[in-house]
Short mmCIF file of C-alpha atoms in Angstrom, two decimals:
data_model
loop_
_atom_site.label_atom_id
_atom_site.label_comp_id
_atom_site.label_asym_id
_atom_site.label_seq_id
_atom_site.Cartn_x
_atom_site.Cartn_y
_atom_site.Cartn_z
CA MET A 1 0.00 0.00 0.00
CA ARG A 2 1.31 3.47 -0.84
CA CYS A 3 1.16 6.62 1.27
CA GLN A 4 -1.73 8.85 0.25
CA PHE A 5 0.46 11.97 0.45
CA CYS A 6 4.00 11.13 -0.77
CA ASN A 7 3.27 7.89 -2.67
CA LYS A 8 6.00 5.91 -0.83
CA GLU A 9 5.60 2.16 -0.59
CA ARG A 10 6.08 1.92 3.19
CA VAL A 11 2.86 2.69 5.09
CA ASP A 12 2.87 2.72 8.89
CA ARG A 13 -0.71 3.64 9.63
CA VAL A 14 -4.07 3.45 7.88
CA PHE A 15 -6.87 5.79 8.88
CA TYR A 16 -10.51 5.25 8.05
CA ILE A 17 -12.48 8.44 7.52
CA ASN A 18 -16.25 8.53 7.35
CA TRP A 19 -17.13 11.38 5.02
CA MET A 20 -20.83 11.89 4.41
CA GLY A 21 -21.63 8.21 4.93
CA THR A 22 -18.79 6.85 2.80
CA VAL A 23 -15.76 5.31 4.52
CA TYR A 24 -12.43 6.18 2.93
CA GLN A 25 -9.14 4.41 3.62
CA VAL A 26 -6.18 6.79 4.00
CA PRO A 27 -2.74 5.12 4.19
CA VAL A 28 -0.02 7.34 5.71
CA CYS A 29 3.75 6.79 6.09
CA ALA A 30 5.67 7.76 9.24
CA ASP A 31 7.29 10.81 7.60
CA CYS A 32 3.98 12.28 6.45
CA LEU A 33 2.38 11.50 9.78
CA GLN A 34 5.19 13.39 11.54
CA LYS A 35 4.78 16.33 9.13
CA MET A 36 1.04 16.39 9.86
CA TRP A 37 1.81 16.36 13.60
CA ASN A 38 4.28 19.23 13.21
CA GLN A 39 1.67 21.28 11.34
CA ALA A 40 -0.91 20.55 14.03
CA ALA A 41 1.58 21.51 16.76
CA ALA A 42 2.49 24.75 14.97
CA SER A 43 -1.16 25.74 14.80
CA GLY A 44 -1.94 24.63 18.38
CA LYS A 45 -4.19 21.79 17.24
CA THR A 46 -2.42 18.81 18.83
CA GLU A 47 -5.45 17.72 20.88
CA GLU A 48 -7.68 17.79 17.81
CA PHE A 49 -5.07 15.79 15.90
CA LYS A 50 -4.88 13.19 18.68
CA ASN A 51 -8.66 12.89 18.84
CA TYR A 52 -9.01 12.65 15.07
CA THR A 53 -6.18 10.22 14.32
CA GLY A 54 -5.67 8.46 17.65
CA TRP A 55 -1.92 8.94 17.15
CA TRP A 56 0.79 11.21 18.50
CA PRO A 57 4.60 11.04 18.56
CA GLY A 58 5.78 8.48 21.08
CA LYS A 59 2.48 6.60 21.24
CA ARG A 60 3.11 2.89 21.05
CA ASP A 61 1.22 0.81 18.55
CA PRO A 62 -1.10 -1.64 20.40
CA ARG A 63 0.06 -4.43 18.10
CA HIS A 64 3.52 -4.10 19.68
CA MET A 65 2.47 -3.85 23.30
CA GLY A 66 1.77 -7.52 24.02
CA ASP A 67 -0.27 -8.07 27.15
CA ARG A 68 -0.31 -4.33 27.88
CA ALA A 69 -2.68 -3.77 24.97
CA PHE A 70 -5.49 -4.83 27.30
CA PRO A 71 -6.00 -3.11 30.64
CA GLU A 72 -5.78 -5.32 33.70
CA THR A 73 -9.25 -4.17 34.73
CA ALA A 74 -10.74 -5.91 31.69
CA VAL A 75 -9.36 -9.32 32.63
CA PRO A 76 -11.75 -10.25 35.49
CA GLY A 77 -14.79 -9.39 33.38
CA LEU A 78 -13.41 -11.35 30.45
CA ILE A 79 -12.76 -14.37 32.66
CA LYS A 80 -16.33 -14.21 34.00
CA ARG A 81 -17.80 -13.95 30.51
CA ARG A 82 -15.79 -16.94 29.30
CA LYS A 83 -16.82 -18.97 32.32
CA LEU A 84 -20.43 -17.95 31.71
CA ALA A 85 -20.24 -19.10 28.08
CA ALA A 86 -18.75 -22.45 29.13
CA LEU A 87 -21.46 -22.95 31.76
CA LYS A 88 -24.19 -22.22 29.23
CA ILE A 89 -22.76 -24.86 26.89
CA ARG A 90 -22.64 -27.37 29.74
CA LEU A 91 -26.24 -26.45 30.67
CA THR A 92 -27.40 -27.17 27.13
CA GLU A 93 -25.56 -30.49 27.12
CA ALA A 94 -27.00 -31.45 30.54
CA ALA A 95 -30.53 -30.65 29.37
CA GLU A 96 -30.06 -32.65 26.16
CA THR A 97 -28.87 -35.70 28.12
CA GLU A 98 -31.72 -35.20 30.62
CA ASN A 99 -29.32 -34.68 33.52
CA TYR A 100 -31.71 -32.32 35.28
CA GLU A 101 -29.90 -32.15 38.62
CA GLU A 102 -26.72 -30.99 36.91
CA ALA A 103 -28.74 -28.60 34.73
CA ALA A 104 -30.36 -27.03 37.80
CA LYS A 105 -26.98 -26.55 39.47
CA LEU A 106 -25.55 -25.01 36.30
CA ARG A 107 -28.59 -22.74 35.96
CA ASP A 108 -28.01 -21.44 39.50
CA ASP A 109 -24.28 -20.91 38.84
CA ILE A 110 -25.10 -19.02 35.64
CA ALA A 111 -27.56 -16.77 37.48
CA VAL A 112 -24.92 -15.86 40.09
CA ILE A 113 -22.28 -15.02 37.48
CA GLU A 114 -24.73 -13.06 35.33
CA LYS A 115 -25.67 -11.00 38.37
CA GLU A 116 -21.97 -10.28 39.07
CA VAL A 117 -21.27 -9.31 35.47
CA CYS A 118 -24.28 -6.99 35.31
CA THR A 119 -23.63 -5.48 38.75
CA HIS A 120 -19.98 -4.64 38.12
CA GLY A 121 -20.41 -3.60 34.49
CA ASN A 122 -17.58 -5.87 33.35
#
C-alpha cells in the first residue's frame, strides 16, 4: 500500500475516515504522519489531531504492546464472561442428556455469574 500523500511504498498507519456516509481508507507513512503532527503543533491543534487520528509522537502501537494492549481491569470481566459461556454450553448439554440435577446446578451458577457481570459492568 502506498502513502496517500507522498506515494512511498512503506505505510505505517491506515486511517478510516467517514465522510458523508462513505468510509475512505487513507494510508499514511511515518514521515507524512510526523509532518502532519508538526503542522498541528504549529497551529496549536495537537489535541484535535490526537482525537481525530488516535496517534501522536511516542504513542506505542497496540500491536507491539503484548499483554499491555489490554488493561488489567478488563481481565476479570473477560474471565467471568468466558466462564459464563462455558457454563451455558454445559447447561445445554446437561438438558439434552436429561441430567436435570446438573442442569439445575448449572442454571443457578449461571444466574450468580450473570448478576456479578451486570452489577460490576464488566
